[in-house]
mmCIF file of N, CA, C and O in Angstrom:
data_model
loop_
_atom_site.group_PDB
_atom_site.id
_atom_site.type_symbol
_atom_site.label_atom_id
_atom_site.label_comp_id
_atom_site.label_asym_id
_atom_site.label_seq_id
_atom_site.Cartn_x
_atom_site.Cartn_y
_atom_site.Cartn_z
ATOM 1 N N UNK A 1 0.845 -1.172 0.000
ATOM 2 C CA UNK A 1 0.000 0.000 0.000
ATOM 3 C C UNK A 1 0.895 1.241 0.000
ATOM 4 O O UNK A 1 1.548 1.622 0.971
ATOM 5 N N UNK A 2 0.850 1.826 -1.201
ATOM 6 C CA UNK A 2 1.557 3.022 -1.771
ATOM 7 C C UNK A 2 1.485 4.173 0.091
ATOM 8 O O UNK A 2 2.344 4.709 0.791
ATOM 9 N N UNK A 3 0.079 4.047 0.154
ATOM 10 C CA UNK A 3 -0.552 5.620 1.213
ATOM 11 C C UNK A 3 0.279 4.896 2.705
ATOM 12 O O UNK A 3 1.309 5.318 3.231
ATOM 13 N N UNK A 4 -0.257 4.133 2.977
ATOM 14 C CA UNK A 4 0.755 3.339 3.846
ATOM 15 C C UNK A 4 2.520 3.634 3.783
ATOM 16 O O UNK A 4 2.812 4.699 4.328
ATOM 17 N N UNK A 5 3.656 2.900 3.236
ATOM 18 C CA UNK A 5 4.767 3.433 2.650
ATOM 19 C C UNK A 5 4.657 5.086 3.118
ATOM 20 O O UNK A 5 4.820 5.518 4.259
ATOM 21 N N UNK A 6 4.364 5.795 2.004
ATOM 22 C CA UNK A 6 4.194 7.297 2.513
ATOM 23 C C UNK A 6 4.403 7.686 3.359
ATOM 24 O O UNK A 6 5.406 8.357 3.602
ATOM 25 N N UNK A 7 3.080 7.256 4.503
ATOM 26 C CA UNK A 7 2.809 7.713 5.830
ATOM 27 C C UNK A 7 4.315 7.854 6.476
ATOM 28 O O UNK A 7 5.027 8.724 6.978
ATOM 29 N N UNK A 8 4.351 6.586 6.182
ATOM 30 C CA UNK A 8 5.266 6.013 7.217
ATOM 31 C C UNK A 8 6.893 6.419 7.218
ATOM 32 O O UNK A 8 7.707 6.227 8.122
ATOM 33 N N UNK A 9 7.083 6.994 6.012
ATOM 34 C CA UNK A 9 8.382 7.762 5.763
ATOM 35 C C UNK A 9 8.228 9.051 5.968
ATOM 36 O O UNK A 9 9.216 9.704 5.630
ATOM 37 N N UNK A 10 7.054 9.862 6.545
ATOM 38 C CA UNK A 10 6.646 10.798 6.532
ATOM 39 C C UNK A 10 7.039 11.050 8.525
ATOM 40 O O UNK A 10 7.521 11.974 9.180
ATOM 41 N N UNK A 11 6.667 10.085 8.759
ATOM 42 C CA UNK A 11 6.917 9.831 10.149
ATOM 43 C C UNK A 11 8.313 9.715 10.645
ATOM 44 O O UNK A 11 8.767 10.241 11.661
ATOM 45 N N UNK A 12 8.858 9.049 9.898
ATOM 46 C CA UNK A 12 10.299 8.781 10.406
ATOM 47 C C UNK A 12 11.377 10.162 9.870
ATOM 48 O O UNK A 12 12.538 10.409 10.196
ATOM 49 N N UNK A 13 10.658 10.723 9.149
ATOM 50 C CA UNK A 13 11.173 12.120 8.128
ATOM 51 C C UNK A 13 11.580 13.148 9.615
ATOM 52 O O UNK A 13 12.684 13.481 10.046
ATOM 53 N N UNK A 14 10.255 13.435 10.104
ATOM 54 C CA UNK A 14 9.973 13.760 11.230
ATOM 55 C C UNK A 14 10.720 13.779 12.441
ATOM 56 O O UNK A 14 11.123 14.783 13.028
ATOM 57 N N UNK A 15 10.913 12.269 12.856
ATOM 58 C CA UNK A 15 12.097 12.186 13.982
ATOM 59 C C UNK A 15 13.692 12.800 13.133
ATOM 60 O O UNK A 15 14.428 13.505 13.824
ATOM 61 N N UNK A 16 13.944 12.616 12.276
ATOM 62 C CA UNK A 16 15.354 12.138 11.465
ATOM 63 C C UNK A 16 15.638 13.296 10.440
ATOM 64 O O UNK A 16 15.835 13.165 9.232
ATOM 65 N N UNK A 17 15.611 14.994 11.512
ATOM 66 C CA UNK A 17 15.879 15.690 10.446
ATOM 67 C C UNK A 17 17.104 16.588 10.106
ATOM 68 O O UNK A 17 17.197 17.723 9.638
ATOM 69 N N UNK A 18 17.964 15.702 10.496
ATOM 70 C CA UNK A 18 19.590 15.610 9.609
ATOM 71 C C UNK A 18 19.542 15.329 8.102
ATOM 72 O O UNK A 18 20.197 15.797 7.170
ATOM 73 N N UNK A 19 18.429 14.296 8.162
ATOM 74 C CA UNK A 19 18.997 13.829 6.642
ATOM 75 C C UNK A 19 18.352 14.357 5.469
ATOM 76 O O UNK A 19 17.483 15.163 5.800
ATOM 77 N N UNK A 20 18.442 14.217 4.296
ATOM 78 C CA UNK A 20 17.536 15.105 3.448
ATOM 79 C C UNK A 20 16.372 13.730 3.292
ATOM 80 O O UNK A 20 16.607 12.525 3.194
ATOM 81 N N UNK A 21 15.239 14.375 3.313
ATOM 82 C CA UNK A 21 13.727 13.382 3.257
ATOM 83 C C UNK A 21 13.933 12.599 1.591
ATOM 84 O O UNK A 21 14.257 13.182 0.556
ATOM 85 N N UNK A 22 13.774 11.835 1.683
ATOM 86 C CA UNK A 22 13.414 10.582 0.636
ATOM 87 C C UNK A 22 12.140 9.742 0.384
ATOM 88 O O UNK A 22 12.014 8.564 0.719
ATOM 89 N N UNK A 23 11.215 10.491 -0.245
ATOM 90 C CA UNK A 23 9.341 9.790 -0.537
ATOM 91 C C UNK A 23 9.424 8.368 -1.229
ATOM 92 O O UNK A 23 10.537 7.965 -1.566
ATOM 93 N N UNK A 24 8.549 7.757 -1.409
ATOM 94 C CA UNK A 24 8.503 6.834 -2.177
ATOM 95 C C UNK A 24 9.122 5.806 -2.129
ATOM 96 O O UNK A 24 9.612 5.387 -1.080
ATOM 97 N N UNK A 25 9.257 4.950 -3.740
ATOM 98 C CA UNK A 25 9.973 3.926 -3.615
ATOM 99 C C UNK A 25 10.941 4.141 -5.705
ATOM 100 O O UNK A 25 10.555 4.825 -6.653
ATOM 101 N N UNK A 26 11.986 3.355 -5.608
ATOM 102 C CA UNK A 26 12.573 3.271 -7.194
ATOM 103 C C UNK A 26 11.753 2.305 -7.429
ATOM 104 O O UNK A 26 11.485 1.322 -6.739
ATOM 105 N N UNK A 27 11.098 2.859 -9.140
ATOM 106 C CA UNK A 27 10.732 1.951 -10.065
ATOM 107 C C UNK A 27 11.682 1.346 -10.654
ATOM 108 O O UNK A 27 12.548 1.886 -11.344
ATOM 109 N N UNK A 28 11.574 0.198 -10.418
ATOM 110 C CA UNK A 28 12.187 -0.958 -11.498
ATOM 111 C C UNK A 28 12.272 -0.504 -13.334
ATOM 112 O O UNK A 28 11.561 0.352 -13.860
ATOM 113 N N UNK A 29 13.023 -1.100 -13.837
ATOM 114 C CA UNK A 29 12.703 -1.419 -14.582
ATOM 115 C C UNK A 29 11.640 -1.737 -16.125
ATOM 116 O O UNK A 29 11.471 -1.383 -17.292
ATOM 117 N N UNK A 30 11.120 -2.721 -14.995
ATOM 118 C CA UNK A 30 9.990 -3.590 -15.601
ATOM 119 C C UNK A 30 8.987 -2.964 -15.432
ATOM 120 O O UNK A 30 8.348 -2.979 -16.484
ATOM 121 N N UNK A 31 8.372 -2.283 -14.495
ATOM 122 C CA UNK A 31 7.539 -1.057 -14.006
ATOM 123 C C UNK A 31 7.711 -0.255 -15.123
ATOM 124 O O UNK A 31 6.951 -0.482 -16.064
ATOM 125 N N UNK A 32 8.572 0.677 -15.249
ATOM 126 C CA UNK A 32 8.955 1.770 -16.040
ATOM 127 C C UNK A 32 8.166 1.071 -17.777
ATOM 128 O O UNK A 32 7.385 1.871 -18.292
ATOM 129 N N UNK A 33 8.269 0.399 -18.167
ATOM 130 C CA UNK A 33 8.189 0.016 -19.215
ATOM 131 C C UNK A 33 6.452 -0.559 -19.622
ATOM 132 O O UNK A 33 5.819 -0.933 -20.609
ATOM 133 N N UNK A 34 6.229 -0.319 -18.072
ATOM 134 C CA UNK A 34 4.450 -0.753 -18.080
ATOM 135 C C UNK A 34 3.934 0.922 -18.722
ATOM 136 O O UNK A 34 2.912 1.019 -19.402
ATOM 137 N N UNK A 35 4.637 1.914 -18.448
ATOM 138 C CA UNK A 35 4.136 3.148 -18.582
ATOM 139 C C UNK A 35 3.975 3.294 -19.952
ATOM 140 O O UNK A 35 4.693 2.468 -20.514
ATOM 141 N N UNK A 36 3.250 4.091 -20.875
ATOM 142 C CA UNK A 36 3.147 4.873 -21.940
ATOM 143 C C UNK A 36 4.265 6.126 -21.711
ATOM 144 O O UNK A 36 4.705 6.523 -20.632
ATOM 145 N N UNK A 37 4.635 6.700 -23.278
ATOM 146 C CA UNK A 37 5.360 7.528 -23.148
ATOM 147 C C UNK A 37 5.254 8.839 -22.739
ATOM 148 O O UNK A 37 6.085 9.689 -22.418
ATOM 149 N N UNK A 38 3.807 8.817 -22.835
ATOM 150 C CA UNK A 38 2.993 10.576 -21.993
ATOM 151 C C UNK A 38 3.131 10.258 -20.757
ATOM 152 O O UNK A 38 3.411 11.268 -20.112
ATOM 153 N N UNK A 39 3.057 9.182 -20.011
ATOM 154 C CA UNK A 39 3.027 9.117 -18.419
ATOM 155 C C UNK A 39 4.704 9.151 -17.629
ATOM 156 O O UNK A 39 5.008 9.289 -16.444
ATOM 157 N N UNK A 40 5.800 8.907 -19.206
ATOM 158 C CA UNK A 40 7.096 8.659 -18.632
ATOM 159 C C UNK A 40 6.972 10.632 -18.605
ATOM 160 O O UNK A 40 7.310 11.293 -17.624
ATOM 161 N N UNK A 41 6.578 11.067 -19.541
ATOM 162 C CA UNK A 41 6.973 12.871 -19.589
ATOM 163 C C UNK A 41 6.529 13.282 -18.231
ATOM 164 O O UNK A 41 7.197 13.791 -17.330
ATOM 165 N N UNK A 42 5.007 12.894 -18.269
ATOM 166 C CA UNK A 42 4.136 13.272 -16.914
ATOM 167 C C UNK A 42 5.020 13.154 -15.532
ATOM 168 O O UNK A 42 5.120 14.054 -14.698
ATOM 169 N N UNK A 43 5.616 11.907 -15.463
ATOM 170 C CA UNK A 43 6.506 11.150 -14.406
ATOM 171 C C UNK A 43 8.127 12.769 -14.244
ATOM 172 O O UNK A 43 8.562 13.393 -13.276
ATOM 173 N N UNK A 44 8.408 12.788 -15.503
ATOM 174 C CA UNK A 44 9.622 13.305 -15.576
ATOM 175 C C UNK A 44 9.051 14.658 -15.214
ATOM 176 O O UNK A 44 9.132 14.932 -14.017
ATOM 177 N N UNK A 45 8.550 15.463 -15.918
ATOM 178 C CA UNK A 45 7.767 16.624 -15.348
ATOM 179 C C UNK A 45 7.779 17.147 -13.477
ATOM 180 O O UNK A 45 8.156 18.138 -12.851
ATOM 181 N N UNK A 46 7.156 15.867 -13.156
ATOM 182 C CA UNK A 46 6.674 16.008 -11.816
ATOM 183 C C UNK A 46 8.071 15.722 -11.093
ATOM 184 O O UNK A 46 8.246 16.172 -9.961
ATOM 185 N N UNK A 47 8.713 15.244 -11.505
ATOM 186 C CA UNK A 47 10.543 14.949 -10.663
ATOM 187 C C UNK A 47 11.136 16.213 -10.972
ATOM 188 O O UNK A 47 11.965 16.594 -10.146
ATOM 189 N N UNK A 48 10.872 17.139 -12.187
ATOM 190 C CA UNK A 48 11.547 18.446 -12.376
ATOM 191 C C UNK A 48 10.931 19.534 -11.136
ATOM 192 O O UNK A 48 11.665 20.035 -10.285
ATOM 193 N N UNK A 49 9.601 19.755 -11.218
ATOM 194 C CA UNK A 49 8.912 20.602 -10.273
ATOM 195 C C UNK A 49 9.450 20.087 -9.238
ATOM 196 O O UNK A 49 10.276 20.913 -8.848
ATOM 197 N N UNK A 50 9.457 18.902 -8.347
ATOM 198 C CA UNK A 50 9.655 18.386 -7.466
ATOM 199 C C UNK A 50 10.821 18.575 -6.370
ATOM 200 O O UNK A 50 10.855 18.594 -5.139
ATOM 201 N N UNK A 51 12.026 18.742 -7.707
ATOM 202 C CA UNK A 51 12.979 18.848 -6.568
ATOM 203 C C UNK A 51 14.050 20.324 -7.485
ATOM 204 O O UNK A 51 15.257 20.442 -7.698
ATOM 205 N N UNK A 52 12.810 21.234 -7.814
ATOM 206 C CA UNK A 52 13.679 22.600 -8.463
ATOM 207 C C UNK A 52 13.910 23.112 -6.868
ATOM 208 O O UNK A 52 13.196 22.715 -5.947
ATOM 209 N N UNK A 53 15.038 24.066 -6.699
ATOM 210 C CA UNK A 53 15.272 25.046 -5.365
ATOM 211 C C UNK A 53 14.164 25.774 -4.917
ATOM 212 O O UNK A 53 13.417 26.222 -5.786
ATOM 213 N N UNK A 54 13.980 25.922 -4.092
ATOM 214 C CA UNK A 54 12.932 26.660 -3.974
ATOM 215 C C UNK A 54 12.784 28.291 -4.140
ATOM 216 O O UNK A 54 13.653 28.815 -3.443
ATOM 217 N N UNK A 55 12.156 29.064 -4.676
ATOM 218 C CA UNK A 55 12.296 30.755 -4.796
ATOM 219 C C UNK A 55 11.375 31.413 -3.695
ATOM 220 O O UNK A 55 10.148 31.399 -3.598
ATOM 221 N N UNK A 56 12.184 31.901 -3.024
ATOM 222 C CA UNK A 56 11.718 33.082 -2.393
ATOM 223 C C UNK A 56 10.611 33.880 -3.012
ATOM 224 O O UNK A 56 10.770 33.702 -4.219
ATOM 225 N N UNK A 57 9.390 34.802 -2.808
ATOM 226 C CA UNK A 57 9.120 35.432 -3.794
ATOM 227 C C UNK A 57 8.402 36.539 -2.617
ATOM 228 O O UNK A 57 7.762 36.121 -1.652
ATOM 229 N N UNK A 58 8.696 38.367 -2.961
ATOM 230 C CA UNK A 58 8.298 38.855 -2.142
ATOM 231 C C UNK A 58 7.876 39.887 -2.233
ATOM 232 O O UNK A 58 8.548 40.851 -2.599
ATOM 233 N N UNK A 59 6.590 39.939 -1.904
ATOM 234 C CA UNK A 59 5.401 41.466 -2.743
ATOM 235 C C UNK A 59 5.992 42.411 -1.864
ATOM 236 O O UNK A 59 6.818 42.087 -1.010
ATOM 237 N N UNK A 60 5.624 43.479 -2.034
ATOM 238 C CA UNK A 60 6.308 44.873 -1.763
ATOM 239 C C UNK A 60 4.758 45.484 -1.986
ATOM 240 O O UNK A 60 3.975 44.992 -2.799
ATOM 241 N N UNK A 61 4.431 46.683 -1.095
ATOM 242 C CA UNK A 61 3.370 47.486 -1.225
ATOM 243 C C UNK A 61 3.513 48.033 -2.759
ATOM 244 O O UNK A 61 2.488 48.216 -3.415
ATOM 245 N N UNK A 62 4.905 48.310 -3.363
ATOM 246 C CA UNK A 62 4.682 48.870 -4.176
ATOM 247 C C UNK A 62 3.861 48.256 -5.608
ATOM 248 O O UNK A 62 3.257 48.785 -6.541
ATOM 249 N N UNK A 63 4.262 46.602 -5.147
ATOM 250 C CA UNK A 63 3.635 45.978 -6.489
ATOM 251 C C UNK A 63 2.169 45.761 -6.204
ATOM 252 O O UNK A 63 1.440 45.290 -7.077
ATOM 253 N N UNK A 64 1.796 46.031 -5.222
ATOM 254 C CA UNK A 64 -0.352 46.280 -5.031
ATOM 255 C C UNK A 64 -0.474 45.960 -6.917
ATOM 256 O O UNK A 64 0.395 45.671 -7.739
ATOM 257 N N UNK A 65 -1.552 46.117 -7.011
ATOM 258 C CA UNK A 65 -2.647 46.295 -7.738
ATOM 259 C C UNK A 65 -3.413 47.773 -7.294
ATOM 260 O O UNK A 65 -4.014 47.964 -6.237
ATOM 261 N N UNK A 66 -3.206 48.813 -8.467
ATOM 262 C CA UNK A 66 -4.080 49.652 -8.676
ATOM 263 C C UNK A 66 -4.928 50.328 -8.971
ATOM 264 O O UNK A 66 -4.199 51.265 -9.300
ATOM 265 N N UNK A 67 -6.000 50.731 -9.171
ATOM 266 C CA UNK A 67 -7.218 50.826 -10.438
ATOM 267 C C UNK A 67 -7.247 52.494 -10.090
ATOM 268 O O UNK A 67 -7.999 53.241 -10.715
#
């Protein structure tokens, strides 16, 4: 159970935060090859967003919205 797994690294993430967090599990192989090639992009996509740096981003009164 995928939600299970999760949880449960989610928990130990928690006690253990020296280390950098690690979700999931590696697809095999043989897995990988069950996919279509829109779901390998979809897959790759979501690993790019996933682990880009994160940006700061920071409004200023001056950038309001004015009418």
């Amino acid at each position: 159970n995928y939600a299970a797994l999760i949880q449960q690294q989610i928990n130990e993430d928690k006690q253990n935060v020296r280390e950098k967090a690690v979700y999931g599990i590696q697809l095999t192989e043989e897995k990988l090859n069950d996919f279509r090639d829109e779901q390998i992009g979809q897959l790759k996509e979501l690993m790019d967003e996933a682990t880009k740096p994160n940006k700061k981003i920071t409004i200023s009164k001056d950038s309001e919205y004015k009418t």
